[in-house]
Amino acid sequence: MESILQDLRFGARILLRSPGITLLVILALALGIGANSAMFGVIDAMLLHPLPYPNPEQLAILWDRDAQGDNYRLSAANFLDYRAQSKSFSDLGGWASGNFVLTGMDRPEQLSGASVSANFFRTLGVKPQLGRTFLPDEDGISNPGSPPRVVVISNRLWRETLGSDPNALGRSIRLNSIQFAIVGVMPPEFQFLSRRHDVWVPISINPQNREFHYLLTVARLKVPLSSASAELATLARGLEQAYPKSNKGWTTFAEGFLDWQINHTLRTRLMLLFGAVGLVLLIACTNVASLLLARSAGRHREIAVRVSLGATRARLTRQLLTESVLLSLTGGAAGLALAWALISAAPGIVPPGTIPVSAPFRLSPLVVLFTLGISLLTGILFGLAPALTATRPDVQESLKEGSRGSTAGRGRRRFRQALVAIEVGLALMLLAGAGLMIQSLQKLSEVELGFDVKNVLTLRMFLPVAKYGDSSRVLAFHQEAMQKISALPGVKTVTVSSSLPLLKSIMQVPFDMADAPPRDQGERPGANYTTIGPGFSRVLGIPLKRGRDFLPEDNENSPPVALINEAFADRYFPKQNPVGKRIILNRPILGKNNFAADLRPEIVGVLGNVRFGDLTAEAKPLIYAPHAQNVWAAVTYFSVRTDGDPLTLAGPIRRELLTIDKDQPIDQIATLEQTLNTYFAEPRFQMQVMGAFAVLALALAMVGIYGINAYAVEQRRHEIGLRMALGATPGAVLRDTIGQGMRLTAIGIVVGLAGAIAMGSVLKSVLVGVNATDPLTLAGVSIVLAMVAALACYIPARRATRIDPAIALRQE
């Protein structure tokens, strides 16, 4: 211990003798280690510990899968059967998203929430901060007639709306025009899924409903996931035989909760960014190692003297490693502070929706341990080679080198050159990755949306079923709202719909062809489905390809009609005119998680394909129904095309709608351009992060190339002076010096190209419309890197041409 303390004290004194170099090394390591620690914090929060629930590895999600291979949430009846019959789960909890309007406070407020089974919180293993969650008999499963009107609220709602009222338990709040008694307050860290929710109420379930698949089912496993899926498949076959009309061709399986929440693409992108920041640290380490190698050369005579006096190589190596580890730990401490700042700022920097709200972003003990480990590893990594080189046992040769002023042996020089070639190769890999992601984002932004995003304002309203349970009342509200909006100056046209393009969720309904052999509902394919008002295609600029658009006359008193998109026409009416054909449709019912009897609308027109949800996927078959013929959702979107800036109308529209019903708040007011920008926010942010890493790597590579060339020029002053005295021209010296640096760059580029091609197999899963080994991109980044390297070589080479032969020879 005394020897170690002695090494530490001596190392500290040595480092303080060169404060400039020491601070430079600490800064480089702080940036590299801090960025790696912050990125590991993201990995820890999103991949290692993203679920703040006990034993999260036991949680799974259950899915129904139809005969076409599409996945759906469970139907209510299937959920009840699996909960009663399955032996693989200790609990099965049901969850259905919902919208709630809170009234009776200072102002109406729209809240996100869910209807849940009484055992939902128990399945997750979470407990309330205050009060309790639901009792076993407080949901519509145990009480199918009328479950108690009780509610569990979020910590945010308790603090911000109820003022942290200590007597909140038992207090009544009005949700969707119904009084609910508060029985529990959840802790601030509790969230479920990617959206923040504020209220949870007991669910009501129709035990006969097997057609409407709306229940997100969370299960806690008692057996391995594969065994649970096998049991579910067996039970599904039994339900298929018992209920062929709804379950024929369907099966059920379990998916790990974490695998579902963090999809493969996001996981790959995170690991790519983590790998990129790791490469930046490696480049920083090569620069630091090169710097320490140069500094150790200046101490070569000192070390040789110590060896001649009896110091062992192991003892000297330990001393030099102590110095490098001391440097790295100091840099690691600064990096930890940087990581803390970045992790704290992450929720505000990262675009909304990129990070699951349940991800516990914090400077956890695991992140601190990672920082300590990477600091020690970095210290050993960049300090080992200089230490072994500086303490080589050939004392006599070392003293010779020192006596003649040549402080760099051939082996040391080659090692430094190898370090530069490596960092050039790593920099090229990062540049290639960033270039490909930039191209991918460009391709994604060029995807044909099928509609015009300019000058369109959208907003969402929720009309509670308890107050607007009759479709005629909903239609009357919508009609009055559109009249008031249309009368505002600057409004060209307005319409309503149950969904909007770019939304990540849209309803699917089973359908069939009216002239095809009849099939049970369970065998029918599904299609995307939305209701729209007259003028929807004009407001959004969707082209009408065939037939006619919806008219005001297509209302609840007229024969049912429908529009389809081109994808539907191409798949189900190939080389035919679908106008005039009829389909069989099971339409949803307002306020009910169920479908009405078969409807047989006539197809009156075909609209162009519109991207709903994933822009990278092919357009899916879509059915449009007239809003007036099927008001099924309490949530309605208004779309307004304007003459000028749509946002200037947000206030006037809000005021006009509140004159109709002051208790109905409006939310999600945005232009379609803003919605599109939000859609691109995640890939754009990831591209920016990768680009920042690439630029940093390029700068570090430039510093490394410059450093080795400047050092080489300094070490060759006598040789260059002698050559110039013998007649060498400045141009020859310039070409020779630049050539040495560019040879290293060429080797690094070749190594980097090989690495970039190998990296392509990982990148291809996150790229859109771009080849992971695109030759133009690889050639482009190689040229950029070569130009930067040429500049880094030119500066010291230019300095070499200004060496005065007489002065250089006298100094030697």
GROMACS .gro file of N, CA, C and O in nm, residues 316-421:
model
  424
  316LEU      N    1   0.877  -0.002  -1.304
  316LEU     CA    2   0.862   0.119  -1.384
  316LEU      C    3   0.730   0.119  -1.463
  316LEU      O    4   0.665   0.223  -1.476
  317THR      N    5   0.692   0.001  -1.513
  317THR     CA    6   0.564  -0.009  -1.584
  317THR      C    7   0.449   0.025  -1.492
  317THR      O    8   0.355   0.096  -1.530
  318ARG      N    9   0.457  -0.024  -1.368
  318ARG     CA   10   0.351   0.006  -1.271
  318ARG      C   11   0.345   0.155  -1.243
  318ARG      O   12   0.237   0.213  -1.229
  319GLN      N   13   0.461   0.219  -1.234
  319GLN     CA   14   0.464   0.363  -1.209
  319GLN      C   15   0.398   0.441  -1.323
  319GLN      O   16   0.314   0.529  -1.300
  320LEU      N   17   0.436   0.405  -1.447
  320LEU     CA   18   0.378   0.476  -1.561
  320LEU      C   19   0.229   0.448  -1.577
  320LEU      O   20   0.151   0.536  -1.614
  321LEU      N   21   0.188   0.322  -1.548
  321LEU     CA   22   0.045   0.290  -1.553
  321LEU      C   23  -0.033   0.364  -1.445
  321LEU      O   24  -0.148   0.404  -1.465
  322THR      N   25   0.033   0.382  -1.329
  322THR     CA   26  -0.032   0.458  -1.222
  322THR      C   27  -0.060   0.600  -1.268
  322THR      O   28  -0.169   0.656  -1.243
  323GLU      N   29   0.034   0.659  -1.340
  323GLU     CA   30   0.015   0.793  -1.391
  323GLU      C   31  -0.102   0.798  -1.490
  323GLU      O   32  -0.187   0.888  -1.485
  324SER      N   33  -0.106   0.702  -1.582
  324SER     CA   34  -0.213   0.703  -1.683
  324SER      C   35  -0.348   0.674  -1.619
  324SER      O   36  -0.450   0.736  -1.657
  325VAL      N   37  -0.353   0.583  -1.522
  325VAL     CA   38  -0.481   0.554  -1.454
  325VAL      C   39  -0.526   0.674  -1.372
  325VAL      O   40  -0.645   0.705  -1.364
  326LEU      N   41  -0.429   0.744  -1.310
  326LEU     CA   42  -0.464   0.865  -1.235
  326LEU      C   43  -0.525   0.969  -1.330
  326LEU      O   44  -0.623   1.036  -1.296
  327LEU      N   45  -0.466   0.980  -1.449
  327LEU     CA   46  -0.523   1.070  -1.550
  327LEU      C   47  -0.664   1.028  -1.588
  327LEU      O   48  -0.756   1.110  -1.596
  328SER      N   49  -0.682   0.898  -1.614
  328SER     CA   50  -0.812   0.850  -1.661
  328SER      C   51  -0.918   0.862  -1.553
  328SER      O   52  -1.034   0.894  -1.581
  329LEU      N   53  -0.882   0.838  -1.426
  329LEU     CA   54  -0.979   0.851  -1.318
  329LEU      C   55  -1.020   0.996  -1.300
  329LEU      O   56  -1.137   1.026  -1.273
  330THR      N   57  -0.924   1.087  -1.316
  330THR     CA   58  -0.958   1.229  -1.308
  330THR      C   59  -1.050   1.267  -1.424
  330THR      O   60  -1.151   1.336  -1.406
  331GLY      N   61  -1.016   1.218  -1.544
  331GLY     CA   62  -1.104   1.241  -1.659
  331GLY      C   63  -1.239   1.174  -1.640
  331GLY      O   64  -1.342   1.228  -1.680
  332GLY      N   65  -1.239   1.055  -1.577
  332GLY     CA   66  -1.365   0.985  -1.552
  332GLY      C   67  -1.454   1.060  -1.455
  332GLY      O   68  -1.576   1.062  -1.472
  333ALA      N   69  -1.393   1.123  -1.352
  333ALA     CA   70  -1.472   1.202  -1.257
  333ALA      C   71  -1.538   1.320  -1.327
  333ALA      O   72  -1.657   1.349  -1.307
  334ALA      N   73  -1.459   1.387  -1.415
  334ALA     CA   74  -1.517   1.497  -1.492
  334ALA      C   75  -1.622   1.443  -1.590
  334ALA      O   76  -1.726   1.506  -1.611
  335GLY      N   77  -1.595   1.326  -1.648
  335GLY     CA   78  -1.691   1.264  -1.739
  335GLY      C   79  -1.820   1.225  -1.669
  335GLY      O   80  -1.929   1.234  -1.727
  336LEU      N   81  -1.811   1.183  -1.542
  336LEU     CA   82  -1.931   1.147  -1.466
  336LEU      C   83  -2.020   1.269  -1.445
  336LEU      O   84  -2.143   1.261  -1.454
  337ALA      N   85  -1.956   1.383  -1.417
  337ALA     CA   86  -2.033   1.507  -1.404
  337ALA      C   87  -2.101   1.543  -1.536
  337ALA      O   88  -2.218   1.584  -1.539
  338LEU      N   89  -2.029   1.524  -1.646
  338LEU     CA   90  -2.087   1.550  -1.778
  338LEU      C   91  -2.202   1.453  -1.806
  338LEU      O   92  -2.307   1.492  -1.859
  339ALA      N   93  -2.183   1.325  -1.770
  339ALA     CA   94  -2.288   1.225  -1.792
  339ALA      C   95  -2.413   1.260  -1.712
  339ALA      O   96  -2.526   1.246  -1.761
  340TRP      N   97  -2.393   1.305  -1.588
  340TRP     CA   98  -2.508   1.343  -1.504
  340TRP      C   99  -2.585   1.457  -1.570
  340TRP      O  100  -2.708   1.456  -1.574
  341ALA      N  101  -2.511   1.556  -1.623
  341ALA     CA  102  -2.578   1.669  -1.688
  341ALA      C  103  -2.654   1.622  -1.813
  341ALA      O  104  -2.768   1.665  -1.837
  342LEU      N  105  -2.593   1.533  -1.892
  342LEU     CA  106  -2.658   1.486  -2.015
  342LEU      C  107  -2.780   1.400  -1.984
  342LEU      O  108  -2.884   1.411  -2.049
  343ILE      N  109  -2.768   1.311  -1.884
  343ILE     CA  110  -2.880   1.224  -1.848
  343ILE      C  111  -2.996   1.308  -1.793
  343ILE      O  112  -3.113   1.282  -1.823
  344SER      N  113  -2.963   1.410  -1.712
  344SER     CA  114  -3.068   1.496  -1.656
  344SER      C  115  -3.140   1.573  -1.767
  344SER      O  116  -3.260   1.598  -1.759
  345ALA      N  117  -3.063   1.609  -1.870
  345ALA     CA  118  -3.121   1.688  -1.979
  345ALA      C  119  -3.187   1.601  -2.085
  345ALA      O  120  -3.260   1.654  -2.171
  346ALA      N  121  -3.166   1.468  -2.081
  346ALA     CA  122  -3.214   1.379  -2.188
  346ALA      C  123  -3.364   1.390  -2.214
  346ALA      O  124  -3.406   1.402  -2.329
  347PRO      N  125  -3.451   1.387  -2.109
  347PRO     CA  126  -3.595   1.395  -2.138
  347PRO      C  127  -3.635   1.522  -2.211
  347PRO      O  128  -3.733   1.523  -2.284
  348GLY      N  129  -3.559   1.631  -2.191
  348GLY     CA  130  -3.591   1.755  -2.259
  348GLY      C  131  -3.528   1.768  -2.396
  348GLY      O  132  -3.576   1.844  -2.480
  349ILE      N  133  -3.420   1.694  -2.419
  349ILE     CA  134  -3.349   1.702  -2.547
  349ILE      C  135  -3.407   1.604  -2.648
  349ILE      O  136  -3.426   1.637  -2.764
  350VAL      N  137  -3.434   1.483  -2.601
  350VAL     CA  138  -3.481   1.378  -2.691
  350VAL      C  139  -3.626   1.407  -2.732
  350VAL      O  140  -3.707   1.447  -2.649
  351PRO      N  141  -3.660   1.391  -2.859
  351PRO     CA  142  -3.797   1.420  -2.904
  351PRO      C  143  -3.900   1.338  -2.830
  351PRO      O  144  -3.876   1.223  -2.791
  352PRO      N  145  -4.020   1.395  -2.806
  352PRO     CA  146  -4.127   1.323  -2.738
  352PRO      C  147  -4.162   1.194  -2.811
  352PRO      O  148  -4.165   1.189  -2.933
  353GLY      N  149  -4.190   1.091  -2.733
  353GLY     CA  150  -4.226   0.962  -2.791
  353GLY      C  151  -4.109   0.872  -2.817
  353GLY      O  152  -4.125   0.752  -2.836
  354THR      N  153  -3.985   0.929  -2.818
  354THR     CA  154  -3.867   0.846  -2.841
  354THR      C  155  -3.835   0.764  -2.717
  354THR      O  156  -3.794   0.649  -2.726
  355ILE      N  157  -3.852   0.824  -2.602
  355ILE     CA  158  -3.822   0.759  -2.475
  355ILE      C  159  -3.952   0.716  -2.410
  355ILE      O  160  -4.041   0.799  -2.388
  356PRO      N  161  -3.969   0.589  -2.375
  356PRO     CA  162  -4.087   0.550  -2.299
  356PRO      C  163  -4.093   0.625  -2.167
  356PRO      O  164  -3.991   0.643  -2.101
  357VAL      N  165  -4.211   0.675  -2.132
  357VAL     CA  166  -4.221   0.757  -2.011
  357VAL      C  167  -4.188   0.677  -1.886
  357VAL      O  168  -4.157   0.732  -1.781
  358SER      N  169  -4.193   0.543  -1.896
  358SER     CA  170  -4.161   0.460  -1.780
  358SER      C  171  -4.012   0.440  -1.762
  358SER      O  172  -3.968   0.388  -1.659
  359ALA      N  173  -3.929   0.478  -1.862
  359ALA     CA  174  -3.786   0.455  -1.854
  359ALA      C  175  -3.726   0.540  -1.742
  359ALA      O  176  -3.737   0.661  -1.743
  360PRO      N  177  -3.660   0.477  -1.644
  360PRO     CA  178  -3.609   0.550  -1.526
  360PRO      C  179  -3.475   0.616  -1.554
  360PRO      O  180  -3.370   0.564  -1.517
  361PHE      N  181  -3.475   0.732  -1.620
  361PHE     CA  182  -3.349   0.800  -1.652
  361PHE      C  183  -3.291   0.862  -1.524
  361PHE      O  184  -3.350   0.951  -1.465
  362ARG      N  185  -3.175   0.813  -1.485
  362ARG     CA  186  -3.108   0.865  -1.366
  362ARG      C  187  -2.963   0.816  -1.368
  362ARG      O  188  -2.928   0.725  -1.442
  363LEU      N  189  -2.882   0.877  -1.284
  363LEU     CA  190  -2.744   0.836  -1.269
  363LEU      C  191  -2.742   0.720  -1.169
  363LEU      O  192  -2.713   0.738  -1.051
  364SER      N  193  -2.774   0.603  -1.218
  364SER     CA  194  -2.791   0.486  -1.130
  364SER      C  195  -2.655   0.433  -1.085
  364SER      O  196  -2.552   0.465  -1.144
  365PRO      N  197  -2.653   0.352  -0.980
  365PRO     CA  198  -2.527   0.290  -0.937
  365PRO      C  199  -2.460   0.212  -1.049
  365PRO      O  200  -2.337   0.206  -1.056
  366LEU      N  201  -2.540   0.151  -1.137
  366LEU     CA  202  -2.482   0.076  -1.248
  366LEU      C  203  -2.407   0.169  -1.343
  366LEU      O  204  -2.300   0.133  -1.395
  367VAL      N  205  -2.462   0.289  -1.367
  367VAL     CA  206  -2.395   0.386  -1.454
  367VAL      C  207  -2.265   0.433  -1.390
  367VAL      O  208  -2.162   0.447  -1.456
  368VAL      N  209  -2.268   0.457  -1.257
  368VAL     CA  210  -2.146   0.499  -1.186
  368VAL      C  211  -2.041   0.388  -1.194
  368VAL      O  212  -1.923   0.414  -1.219
  369LEU      N  213  -2.084   0.264  -1.173
  369LEU     CA  214  -1.992   0.151  -1.182
  369LEU      C  215  -1.936   0.138  -1.322
  369LEU      O  216  -1.816   0.110  -1.340
  370PHE      N  217  -2.020   0.160  -1.424
  370PHE     CA  218  -1.973   0.156  -1.563
  370PHE      C  219  -1.868   0.264  -1.587
  370PHE      O  220  -1.765   0.239  -1.652
  371THR      N  221  -1.893   0.383  -1.535
  371THR     CA  222  -1.797   0.493  -1.552
  371THR      C  223  -1.664   0.460  -1.488
  371THR      O  224  -1.556   0.484  -1.545
  372LEU      N  225  -1.669   0.403  -1.366
  372LEU     CA  226  -1.545   0.364  -1.299
  372LEU      C  227  -1.471   0.259  -1.380
  372LEU      O  228  -1.349   0.267  -1.401
  373GLY      N  229  -1.545   0.160  -1.428
  373GLY     CA  230  -1.482   0.053  -1.506
  373GLY      C  231  -1.421   0.103  -1.635
  373GLY      O  232  -1.308   0.066  -1.670
  374ILE      N  233  -1.495   0.189  -1.706
  374ILE     CA  234  -1.443   0.237  -1.834
  374ILE      C  235  -1.325   0.332  -1.812
  374ILE      O  236  -1.233   0.339  -1.895
  375SER      N  237  -1.324   0.402  -1.698
  375SER     CA  238  -1.211   0.489  -1.667
  375SER      C  239  -1.085   0.407  -1.643
  375SER      O  240  -0.977   0.438  -1.696
  376LEU      N  241  -1.098   0.301  -1.563
  376LEU     CA  242  -0.982   0.215  -1.538
  376LEU      C  243  -0.935   0.148  -1.667
  376LEU      O  244  -0.815   0.142  -1.695
  377LEU      N  245  -1.030   0.097  -1.744
  377LEU     CA  246  -0.995   0.030  -1.869
  377LEU      C  247  -0.926   0.127  -1.965
  377LEU      O  248  -0.827   0.092  -2.030
  378THR      N  249  -0.978   0.248  -1.972
  378THR     CA  250  -0.919   0.348  -2.060
  378THR      C  251  -0.777   0.382  -2.016
  378THR      O  252  -0.686   0.394  -2.099
  379GLY      N  253  -0.759   0.398  -1.884
  379GLY     CA  254  -0.626   0.430  -1.833
  379GLY      C  255  -0.525   0.321  -1.867
  379GLY      O  256  -0.411   0.349  -1.907
  380ILE      N  257  -0.567   0.197  -1.853
  380ILE     CA  258  -0.477   0.086  -1.885
  380ILE      C  259  -0.455   0.078  -2.036
  380ILE      O  260  -0.343   0.056  -2.083
  381LEU      N  261  -0.564   0.101  -2.113
  381LEU     CA  262  -0.555   0.089  -2.258
  381LEU      C  263  -0.459   0.190  -2.318
  381LEU      O  264  -0.372   0.156  -2.397
  382PHE      N  265  -0.475   0.319  -2.281
  382PHE     CA  266  -0.389   0.418  -2.343
  382PHE      C  267  -0.254   0.431  -2.274
  382PHE      O  268  -0.164   0.496  -2.324
  383GLY      N  269  -0.240   0.370  -2.155
  383GLY     CA  270  -0.114   0.382  -2.084
  383GLY      C  271  -0.022   0.263  -2.098
  383GLY      O  272   0.099   0.274  -2.074
  384LEU      N  273  -0.077   0.148  -2.137
  384LEU     CA  274   0.004   0.026  -2.139
  384LEU      C  275   0.113   0.031  -2.247
  384LEU      O  276   0.229   0.001  -2.220
  385ALA      N  277   0.073   0.066  -2.369
  385ALA     CA  278   0.171   0.066  -2.478
  385ALA      C  279   0.284   0.166  -2.452
  385ALA      O  280   0.402   0.130  -2.465
  386PRO      N  281   0.255   0.292  -2.414
  386PRO     CA  282   0.366   0.383  -2.383
  386PRO      C  283   0.453   0.333  -2.268
  386PRO      O  284   0.575   0.350  -2.270
  387ALA      N  285   0.389   0.269  -2.167
  387ALA     CA  286   0.466   0.221  -2.053
  387ALA      C  287   0.560   0.109  -2.094
  387ALA      O  288   0.678   0.107  -2.057
  388LEU      N  289   0.509   0.013  -2.172
  388LEU     CA  290   0.594  -0.098  -2.216
  388LEU      C  291   0.705  -0.050  -2.309
  388LEU      O  292   0.818  -0.099  -2.304
  389THR      N  293   0.672   0.046  -2.394
  389THR     CA  294   0.774   0.098  -2.486
  389THR      C  295   0.881   0.176  -2.411
  389THR      O  296   1.001   0.163  -2.439
  390ALA      N  297   0.839   0.257  -2.314
  390ALA     CA  298   0.934   0.341  -2.243
  390ALA      C  299   1.024   0.262  -2.149
  390ALA      O  300   1.134   0.306  -2.115
  391THR      N  301   0.977   0.144  -2.105
  391THR     CA  302   1.054   0.068  -2.005
  391THR      C  303   1.123  -0.053  -2.066
  391THR      O  304   1.150  -0.150  -1.996
  392ARG      N  305   1.149  -0.048  -2.196
  392ARG     CA  306   1.214  -0.163  -2.257
  392ARG      C  307   1.352  -0.183  -2.193
  392ARG      O  308   1.419  -0.086  -2.156
  393PRO      N  309   1.401  -0.305  -2.184
  393PRO     CA  310   1.521  -0.333  -2.106
  393PRO      C  311   1.653  -0.293  -2.172
  393PRO      O  312   1.757  -0.300  -2.108
  394ASP      N  313   1.652  -0.250  -2.299
  394ASP     CA  314   1.777  -0.217  -2.367
  394ASP      C  315   1.825  -0.079  -2.321
  394ASP      O  316   1.808   0.023  -2.388
  395VAL      N  317   1.887  -0.076  -2.202
  395VAL     CA  318   1.926   0.049  -2.140
  395VAL      C  319   2.034   0.118  -2.221
  395VAL      O  320   2.033   0.239  -2.243
  396GLN      N  321   2.130   0.039  -2.270
  396GLN     CA  322   2.242   0.099  -2.343
  396GLN      C  323   2.193   0.171  -2.468
  396GLN      O  324   2.233   0.283  -2.498
  397GLU      N  325   2.102   0.107  -2.543
  397GLU     CA  326   2.048   0.168  -2.664
  397GLU      C  327   1.968   0.294  -2.630
  397GLU      O  328   1.971   0.393  -2.700
  398SER      N  329   1.894   0.285  -2.515
  398SER     CA  330   1.816   0.400  -2.473
  398SER      C  331   1.905   0.518  -2.443
  398SER      O  332   1.875   0.632  -2.480
  399LEU      N  333   2.017   0.493  -2.374
  399LEU     CA  334   2.110   0.601  -2.342
  399LEU      C  335   2.172   0.657  -2.469
  399LEU      O  336   2.196   0.776  -2.481
  400LYS      N  337   2.198   0.567  -2.565
  400LYS     CA  338   2.252   0.616  -2.693
  400LYS      C  339   2.152   0.710  -2.761
  400LYS      O  340   2.188   0.816  -2.809
  401GLU      N  341   2.026   0.665  -2.768
  401GLU     CA  342   1.923   0.746  -2.833
  401GLU      C  343   1.912   0.881  -2.765
  401GLU      O  344   1.898   0.985  -2.827
  402GLY      N  345   1.922   0.876  -2.629
  402GLY     CA  346   1.910   1.001  -2.558
  402GLY      C  347   2.029   1.089  -2.584
  402GLY      O  348   2.018   1.209  -2.598
  403SER      N  349   2.151   1.033  -2.595
  403SER     CA  350   2.270   1.115  -2.611
  403SER      C  351   2.275   1.185  -2.745
  403SER      O  352   2.325   1.293  -2.758
  404ARG      N  353   2.215   1.120  -2.845
  404ARG     CA  354   2.225   1.184  -2.975
  404ARG      C  355   2.100   1.265  -3.010
  404ARG      O  356   2.084   1.311  -3.121
  405GLY      N  357   2.011   1.272  -2.910
  405GLY     CA  358   1.896   1.360  -2.930
  405GLY      C  359   1.784   1.299  -3.005
  405GLY      O  360   1.686   1.362  -3.034
  406SER      N  361   1.792   1.174  -3.045
  406SER     CA  362   1.682   1.109  -3.116
  406SER      C  363   1.597   1.038  -3.015
  406SER      O  364   1.624   0.927  -2.975
  407THR      N  365   1.491   1.098  -2.974
  407THR     CA  366   1.409   1.045  -2.867
  407THR      C  367   1.303   0.949  -2.915
  407THR      O  368   1.217   0.907  -2.839
  408ALA      N  369   1.304   0.912  -3.036
  408ALA     CA  370   1.203   0.820  -3.088
  408ALA      C  371   1.270   0.710  -3.166
  408ALA      O  372   1.328   0.732  -3.271
  409GLY      N  373   1.266   0.588  -3.115
  409GLY     CA  374   1.318   0.473  -3.186
  409GLY      C  375   1.225   0.432  -3.297
  409GLY      O  376   1.111   0.476  -3.306
  410ARG      N  377   1.276   0.342  -3.382
  410ARG     CA  378   1.196   0.299  -3.496
  410ARG      C  379   1.067   0.229  -3.452
  410ARG      O  380   0.960   0.253  -3.508
  411GLY      N  381   1.077   0.143  -3.350
  411GLY     CA  382   0.958   0.070  -3.304
  411GLY      C  383   0.853   0.164  -3.251
  411GLY      O  384   0.733   0.149  -3.278
  412ARG      N  385   0.896   0.266  -3.174
  412ARG     CA  386   0.800   0.361  -3.118
  412ARG      C  387   0.733   0.441  -3.229
  412ARG      O  388   0.614   0.470  -3.224
  413ARG      N  389   0.812   0.478  -3.328
  413ARG     CA  390   0.758   0.557  -3.439
  413ARG      C  391   0.655   0.477  -3.517
  413ARG      O  392   0.550   0.528  -3.554
  414ARG      N  393   0.683   0.351  -3.540
  414ARG     CA  394   0.587   0.266  -3.612
  414ARG      C  395   0.459   0.247  -3.532
  414ARG      O  396   0.348   0.241  -3.589
  415PHE      N  397   0.474   0.235  -3.401
  415PHE     CA  398   0.356   0.216  -3.318
  415PHE      C  399   0.265   0.339  -3.324
  415PHE      O  400   0.143   0.328  -3.336
  416ARG      N  401   0.325   0.459  -3.320
  416ARG     CA  402   0.246   0.581  -3.329
  416ARG      C  403   0.180   0.592  -3.466
  416ARG      O  404   0.065   0.638  -3.478
  417GLN      N  405   0.250   0.550  -3.568
  417GLN     CA  406   0.190   0.553  -3.701
  417GLN      C  407   0.071   0.457  -3.710
  417GLN      O  408  -0.031   0.488  -3.772
  418ALA      N  409   0.084   0.341  -3.646
  418ALA     CA  410  -0.027   0.245  -3.645
  418ALA      C  411  -0.148   0.303  -3.573
  418ALA      O  412  -0.263   0.283  -3.615
  419LEU      N  413  -0.123   0.377  -3.464
  419LEU     CA  414  -0.234   0.439  -3.391
  419LEU      C  415  -0.308   0.538  -3.480
  419LEU      O  416  -0.432   0.543  -3.480
  420VAL      N  417  -0.235   0.617  -3.557
  420VAL     CA  418  -0.299   0.714  -3.645
  420VAL      C  419  -0.381   0.643  -3.753
  420VAL      O  420  -0.494   0.683  -3.783
  421ALA      N  421  -0.327   0.536  -3.812
  421ALA     CA  422  -0.402   0.462  -3.913
  421ALA      C  423  -0.531   0.405  -3.855
  421ALA      O  424  -0.636   0.406  -3.920
   0.00000   0.00000   0.00000
